[in-house]
XYZ file of N, CA and C in Angstrom:
546
model
N 54.697 52.024 83.615
C 53.568 52.314 82.773
C 53.298 53.812 82.845
N 53.066 54.437 81.743
C 52.794 55.860 81.674
C 51.430 56.139 82.304
N 51.397 57.089 83.219
C 50.164 57.393 83.918
C 49.088 57.914 82.971
N 49.480 58.584 81.907
C 48.501 59.120 80.969
C 47.780 58.008 80.214
N 48.457 56.888 79.980
C 47.836 55.800 79.231
C 47.212 54.740 80.130
N 47.528 54.781 81.413
C 46.975 53.787 82.326
C 45.541 54.133 82.675
N 44.713 53.129 82.708
C 43.322 53.334 83.112
C 43.234 53.503 84.610
N 42.075 53.918 85.120
C 41.929 54.144 86.560
C 42.167 52.887 87.386
N 41.893 51.694 86.811
C 42.109 50.462 87.566
C 43.586 50.177 87.788
N 44.481 50.755 86.984
C 45.916 50.521 87.123
C 46.555 51.451 88.150
N 45.834 52.454 88.602
C 46.395 53.396 89.553
C 46.043 52.951 90.972
N 47.043 53.012 91.873
C 46.848 52.610 93.268
C 45.949 53.639 93.951
N 44.903 53.146 94.594
C 43.966 54.015 95.282
C 44.422 54.265 96.707
N 44.908 53.214 97.392
C 45.315 53.354 98.779
C 46.814 53.651 98.855
N 47.207 54.523 99.775
C 48.629 54.847 99.888
C 49.416 53.668 100.474
N 50.681 53.605 100.120
C 51.599 52.647 100.729
C 52.310 53.411 101.839
N 52.220 52.903 103.044
C 52.875 53.570 104.173
C 54.010 52.684 104.656
N 55.115 53.311 105.056
C 56.208 52.524 105.605
C 56.955 53.316 106.665
N 57.645 52.557 107.505
C 58.419 53.098 108.613
C 59.587 52.139 108.810
N 60.787 52.683 109.007
C 61.954 51.835 109.214
C 62.912 52.516 110.175
N 63.530 51.725 111.057
C 64.457 52.273 112.031
C 65.491 51.209 112.398
N 66.744 51.653 112.611
C 67.803 50.779 113.116
C 67.836 50.875 114.632
N 67.996 49.726 115.289
C 68.006 49.683 116.750
C 69.129 48.778 117.235
N 69.600 49.036 118.429
C 70.670 48.206 118.988
C 70.107 46.835 119.363
N 70.888 45.773 119.166
C 70.408 44.420 119.471
C 70.523 44.103 120.965
N 69.778 44.832 121.750
C 69.777 44.705 123.204
C 68.328 44.638 123.677
N 68.104 44.239 124.917
C 66.732 44.282 125.433
C 66.117 45.687 125.332
N 66.938 46.690 125.547
C 66.443 48.069 125.421
C 66.036 48.375 123.977
N 66.822 47.911 122.987
C 66.475 48.096 121.579
C 65.194 47.380 121.212
N 65.005 46.160 121.740
C 63.777 45.403 121.481
C 62.564 46.127 122.068
N 62.712 46.637 123.275
C 61.623 47.384 123.917
C 61.310 48.658 123.130
N 62.347 49.333 122.657
C 62.158 50.544 121.865
C 61.467 50.228 120.538
N 61.764 49.071 119.951
C 61.104 48.667 118.706
C 59.595 48.593 118.911
N 59.179 47.983 120.011
C 57.739 47.874 120.291
C 57.121 49.245 120.520
N 57.798 50.091 121.281
C 57.262 51.435 121.549
C 57.159 52.271 120.273
N 58.195 52.237 119.444
C 58.168 53.010 118.198
C 57.110 52.475 117.233
N 56.984 51.151 117.160
C 55.960 50.563 116.295
C 54.567 50.956 116.773
N 54.357 50.925 118.074
C 53.058 51.308 118.636
C 52.728 52.752 118.281
N 53.693 53.636 118.429
C 53.444 55.046 118.105
C 53.207 55.239 116.611
N 53.935 54.494 115.773
C 53.735 54.620 114.327
C 52.346 54.120 113.933
N 51.942 52.981 114.463
C 50.603 52.458 114.172
C 49.527 53.424 114.645
N 49.754 54.010 115.818
C 48.794 55.002 116.342
C 48.712 56.206 115.404
N 49.853 56.666 114.881
C 49.835 57.830 113.984
C 49.152 57.503 112.658
N 49.199 56.230 112.246
C 48.497 55.798 111.042
C 47.037 55.459 111.329
N 46.639 55.601 112.593
C 45.278 55.277 113.044
C 44.925 53.819 112.761
N 45.887 52.940 113.055
C 45.694 51.500 112.911
C 45.652 50.866 114.296
N 45.012 49.715 114.404
C 44.957 49.032 115.700
C 46.342 48.604 116.161
N 46.540 48.643 117.459
C 47.850 48.331 118.021
C 48.035 46.837 118.265
N 46.969 46.170 118.609
C 47.054 44.763 118.957
C 46.459 43.914 117.843
N 47.046 42.830 117.495
C 48.195 42.123 118.056
C 49.529 42.494 117.412
N 49.547 43.532 116.563
C 50.793 43.909 115.880
C 51.899 44.235 116.877
N 51.558 44.882 117.981
C 52.580 45.220 118.968
C 53.227 43.966 119.549
N 52.441 42.919 119.734
C 52.986 41.668 120.258
C 53.904 40.995 119.245
N 53.521 41.032 117.968
C 54.355 40.445 116.915
C 55.686 41.194 116.839
N 55.648 42.524 116.863
C 56.878 43.323 116.850
C 57.741 42.971 118.058
N 57.118 42.874 119.233
C 57.877 42.561 120.449
C 58.595 41.216 120.326
N 57.901 40.211 119.807
C 58.508 38.883 119.687
C 59.638 38.865 118.664
N 59.406 39.471 117.491
C 60.449 39.476 116.454
C 61.652 40.308 116.881
N 61.420 41.449 117.510
C 62.528 42.300 117.963
C 63.305 41.618 119.092
N 62.595 40.964 119.998
C 63.270 40.251 121.078
C 64.140 39.124 120.513
N 63.630 38.420 119.498
C 64.435 37.369 118.866
C 65.689 37.947 118.219
N 65.550 39.105 117.562
C 66.712 39.743 116.928
C 67.735 40.158 117.978
N 67.260 40.667 119.123
C 68.168 41.115 120.172
C 68.797 39.938 120.926
N 68.097 38.812 120.963
C 68.592 37.651 121.702
C 69.401 36.700 120.825
N 68.844 36.314 119.682
C 69.462 35.285 118.842
C 70.206 35.861 117.632
N 69.908 37.112 117.269
C 70.542 37.714 116.098
C 71.529 38.789 116.474
N 72.014 38.724 117.677
C 72.887 39.777 118.204
C 74.345 39.567 117.797
N 74.899 40.600 117.185
C 76.324 40.662 116.892
C 76.774 42.041 117.359
N 77.781 42.063 118.207
C 78.251 43.338 118.758
C 78.596 44.312 117.636
N 78.077 45.520 117.740
C 78.362 46.561 116.761
C 77.459 46.550 115.538
N 76.528 45.599 115.456
C 75.610 45.526 114.316
C 74.173 45.646 114.807
N 73.468 46.612 114.272
C 72.088 46.865 114.673
C 71.122 45.940 113.943
N 69.892 45.893 114.446
C 68.826 45.229 113.705
C 67.872 46.296 113.198
N 67.127 45.978 112.139
C 66.215 46.936 111.525
C 64.776 46.460 111.699
N 63.922 47.390 112.132
C 62.477 47.167 112.184
C 61.861 47.950 111.036
N 61.035 47.279 110.242
C 60.332 47.939 109.143
C 58.865 47.557 109.199
N 58.004 48.559 109.041
C 56.561 48.342 108.955
C 56.094 48.842 107.602
N 55.279 48.046 106.927
C 54.661 48.442 105.657
C 53.159 48.247 105.785
N 52.410 49.159 105.240
C 50.975 48.952 105.077
C 50.689 49.116 103.596
N 50.225 48.037 102.989
C 49.845 48.043 101.583
C 48.439 47.472 101.515
N 47.495 48.296 101.060
C 46.111 47.840 101.007
C 45.614 47.500 102.392
N 45.166 46.257 102.557
C 44.633 45.838 103.855
C 45.601 44.921 104.608
N 46.904 45.050 104.322
C 47.898 44.186 104.959
C 48.981 45.009 105.640
N 49.245 44.675 106.898
C 50.376 45.221 107.631
C 51.482 44.173 107.586
N 52.650 44.563 107.084
C 53.813 43.663 107.041
C 54.838 44.192 108.026
N 55.274 43.330 108.916
C 56.281 43.649 109.923
C 57.537 42.869 109.546
N 58.667 43.566 109.445
C 59.931 42.913 109.120
C 60.973 43.287 110.162
N 61.726 42.304 110.602
C 62.862 42.538 111.488
C 64.069 41.858 110.844
N 65.083 42.666 110.539
C 66.295 42.177 109.876
C 67.453 42.223 110.865
N 68.119 41.077 111.029
C 69.305 41.040 111.890
C 70.505 40.568 111.072
N 71.658 40.484 111.711
C 72.896 40.183 110.982
C 73.447 38.800 111.308
N 72.575 37.867 111.624
C 72.984 36.488 111.845
C 72.165 35.615 110.901
N 72.517 35.675 109.617
C 71.762 34.979 108.590
C 71.889 33.476 108.612
N 72.910 32.950 109.289
C 73.088 31.498 109.316
C 72.282 30.824 110.429
N 71.631 31.601 111.285
C 70.790 31.040 112.348
C 69.337 31.355 112.021
N 68.658 30.404 111.399
C 67.265 30.620 111.017
C 66.343 30.297 112.189
N 65.300 31.094 112.366
C 64.395 30.868 113.495
C 63.514 29.647 113.260
N 63.090 29.064 114.359
C 62.127 27.973 114.285
C 61.241 28.062 115.520
N 59.989 27.716 115.323
C 59.043 27.750 116.431
C 59.413 26.665 117.431
N 59.426 27.037 118.714
C 59.767 26.089 119.769
C 58.578 25.218 120.132
N 58.836 24.308 121.016
C 57.779 23.412 121.481
C 56.921 24.062 122.546
N 55.969 23.326 123.003
C 55.068 23.832 124.037
C 55.351 23.201 125.385
N 56.554 22.676 125.561
C 56.946 22.053 126.810
C 56.915 23.096 127.929
N 56.089 22.884 128.969
C 55.978 23.892 130.033
C 57.263 24.096 130.823
N 58.188 23.145 130.777
C 59.438 23.283 131.510
C 60.459 24.164 130.822
N 60.228 24.506 129.561
C 61.167 25.328 128.809
C 60.809 26.793 129.000
N 61.826 27.614 129.301
C 61.575 29.029 129.584
C 61.526 29.910 128.357
N 61.989 29.429 127.208
C 61.973 30.263 126.010
C 61.558 29.407 124.819
N 61.434 30.053 123.650
C 61.118 29.319 122.438
C 59.663 29.394 122.026
N 58.877 30.164 122.742
C 57.457 30.262 122.404
C 57.109 31.494 121.584
N 58.066 32.375 121.374
C 57.792 33.634 120.664
C 57.248 33.428 119.264
N 57.852 32.525 118.503
C 57.377 32.295 117.142
C 56.046 31.554 117.123
N 55.729 30.827 118.185
C 54.392 30.231 118.275
C 53.342 31.335 118.382
N 53.670 32.392 119.118
C 52.764 33.544 119.204
C 52.652 34.253 117.859
N 53.786 34.449 117.200
C 53.771 35.083 115.878
C 52.906 34.255 114.934
N 53.070 32.939 114.962
C 52.284 32.058 114.103
C 50.791 32.165 114.425
N 50.455 32.312 115.694
C 49.050 32.420 116.091
C 48.435 33.748 115.650
N 49.208 34.833 115.724
C 48.673 36.160 115.412
C 48.727 36.498 113.922
N 49.737 36.013 113.212
C 49.969 36.426 111.825
C 49.179 35.548 110.857
N 48.775 36.168 109.746
C 48.151 35.406 108.674
C 49.219 34.617 107.923
N 50.409 35.193 107.831
C 51.566 34.550 107.186
C 52.808 35.055 107.883
N 53.831 34.224 107.909
C 55.136 34.685 108.370
C 56.198 33.819 107.720
N 57.408 34.324 107.693
C 58.480 33.566 107.074
C 59.829 34.228 107.278
N 60.818 33.676 106.595
C 62.195 34.163 106.700
C 62.727 34.365 105.290
N 63.357 35.506 105.073
C 64.016 35.791 103.802
C 65.505 35.947 104.086
N 66.344 35.061 103.550
C 67.782 35.177 103.788
C 68.418 36.278 102.947
N 69.527 36.817 103.472
C 70.398 37.717 102.720
C 69.953 39.153 102.661
N 70.765 39.977 102.068
C 72.121 39.640 101.624
C 73.015 39.349 102.831
N 74.010 38.492 102.616
C 74.883 38.037 103.703
C 75.469 39.237 104.433
N 75.510 39.211 105.724
C 75.195 38.110 106.637
C 73.786 38.235 107.223
N 72.849 38.850 106.546
C 71.544 39.164 107.120
C 70.478 38.110 106.838
N 69.390 38.241 107.620
C 68.141 37.543 107.347
C 67.021 38.461 107.822
N 65.863 38.325 107.206
C 64.691 39.101 107.604
C 63.587 38.137 107.982
N 63.080 38.301 109.184
C 61.914 37.548 109.627
C 60.735 38.496 109.479
N 59.694 38.048 108.774
C 58.556 38.915 108.486
C 57.259 38.237 108.898
N 56.272 39.075 109.153
C 54.926 38.593 109.479
C 53.928 39.550 108.851
N 52.838 39.008 108.370
C 51.781 39.825 107.770
C 50.484 39.621 108.530
N 49.817 40.742 108.786
C 48.530 40.728 109.459
C 47.537 41.485 108.592
N 46.388 40.909 108.394
C 45.362 41.550 107.584
C 44.593 42.543 108.445
N 44.479 43.759 107.936
C 43.745 44.804 108.631
C 42.269 44.677 108.305
N 41.433 45.030 109.238
C 40.003 45.024 108.941
C 39.459 46.425 109.177
N 38.474 46.766 108.411
C 37.856 48.088 108.495
C 36.962 48.167 109.721
N 36.817 49.373 110.313
C 35.914 49.522 111.444
C 34.490 49.174 111.023
N 33.787 48.429 111.884
C 32.419 48.028 111.575
C 31.424 49.149 111.809
N 31.767 50.088 112.647
C 30.828 51.132 113.036
C 30.964 52.410 112.229
N 31.978 52.512 111.391
C 32.148 53.685 110.531
C 32.787 54.876 111.219
N 33.051 54.786 112.514
C 33.654 55.895 113.247
C 35.155 55.747 113.337
N 35.785 56.525 114.217
C 37.231 56.428 114.372
C 37.635 55.038 114.867
N 38.845 54.690 114.602
C 39.371 53.369 114.912
C 39.845 53.330 116.361
N 39.162 52.533 117.207
C 39.628 52.364 118.575
C 39.000 51.119 119.174
N 39.688 50.570 120.162
C 39.156 49.428 120.887
C 39.016 48.181 120.046
N 38.250 47.234 120.567
C 38.088 45.938 119.908
C 37.295 46.039 118.615
N 36.516 47.089 118.447
C 35.711 47.237 117.230
C 36.575 47.500 116.012
N 37.830 47.857 116.208
C 38.712 48.151 115.074
C 40.029 47.427 115.279
N 40.028 46.139 115.040
C 41.232 45.358 115.257
C 41.780 44.821 113.962
N 42.738 43.953 114.110
C 43.280 43.250 112.963
C 42.436 42.007 112.765
N 42.128 41.700 111.538
C 41.326 40.528 111.238
C 42.069 39.290 111.681
N 41.412 38.417 112.366
C 41.997 37.145 112.763
C 41.108 36.021 112.263
N 41.719 35.024 111.688
C 40.990 33.867 111.198
C 40.449 33.076 112.388
N 39.396 32.291 112.177
C 38.925 31.424 113.257
C 40.054 30.499 113.704
N 40.032 30.053 114.973
C 41.106 29.184 115.462
C 41.298 27.984 114.541
N 42.572 27.660 114.295
C 42.897 26.519 113.459
C 42.927 26.808 111.971
N 42.523 28.010 111.547
C 42.527 28.342 110.120
C 43.337 29.601 109.903
N 44.147 29.583 108.896
C 44.921 30.754 108.501
C 44.362 31.276 107.198
N 44.470 32.562 106.994
C 44.064 33.176 105.742
C 45.303 33.562 104.976
N 45.714 32.756 103.988
C 46.906 33.128 103.226
C 46.658 34.415 102.461
N 47.638 35.274 102.474
C 47.535 36.566 101.805
C 48.623 36.646 100.754
N 48.362 37.378 99.709
C 49.372 37.574 98.681
C 50.427 38.520 99.229
N 51.655 38.115 99.206
C 52.756 38.932 99.708
C 53.655 39.307 98.548
N 54.484 40.318 98.747
C 55.465 40.613 97.719
C 56.305 39.373 97.472
N 56.731 39.132 96.231
C 57.498 37.921 95.945
C 58.779 37.873 96.756
N 59.114 36.672 97.211
C 60.319 36.471 97.989
C 61.367 35.817 97.104
N 62.636 36.001 97.429
C 63.683 35.342 96.658
C 63.485 33.825 96.691
N 63.968 33.090 95.681
C 63.761 31.641 95.611
C 64.272 30.884 96.819
N 65.290 31.386 97.492
C 65.861 30.669 98.641
C 65.084 30.914 99.915
N 64.036 31.720 99.869
C 63.307 32.083 101.094
C 62.569 30.891 101.660
N 62.481 30.863 102.952
C 61.701 29.843 103.635
C 60.447 30.501 104.137
N 59.343 29.880 103.969
C 58.061 30.438 104.393
C 57.350 29.459 105.301
N 56.814 29.971 106.385
C 56.046 29.162 107.318
C 54.609 29.623 107.208
N 53.889 29.075 106.253
C 52.519 29.493 106.023
C 51.642 28.255 105.879
N 50.976 27.873 106.983
C 50.135 26.679 106.919
C 49.038 26.858 105.881
N 48.733 25.808 105.175
C 47.680 25.873 104.149
C 46.343 25.569 104.753
């Protein structure tokens, strides 16, 4: 649309911010993903928690279950309006993630349960082969006090326990799987 003919309502008021980095699919790469995401969120003056935990879980899954020697995973952060979207792309597209059980005897499989608890929406977008992207969206909330963003007064909006707030996300390909409770 031509900017000269577009009305003020058609022009984006808030900037779109993004950050993307390739990392090795190792525990060190997963740890670096969390550190880099934390620093990027800090530079954008956004709350760190629970986004740092979501990044840690998705990056750890990519390093553990999406690991192929010689192929990196990608961490991408987007902020559009009041939504932070976290994406982790690995090169094992045929192994789709699933939330594990809550059996106390099992040592792993709880990461996606945490992502589900923290995120307003999350899902998986397959492709292009051999890749898949696991994404999570968290709604940002404005500081209540009007001052700089810090501490619990400036966090990510969380729905009351047991309720999710579905958010409009960029359209996903038809083959995408979405885990978004209604």
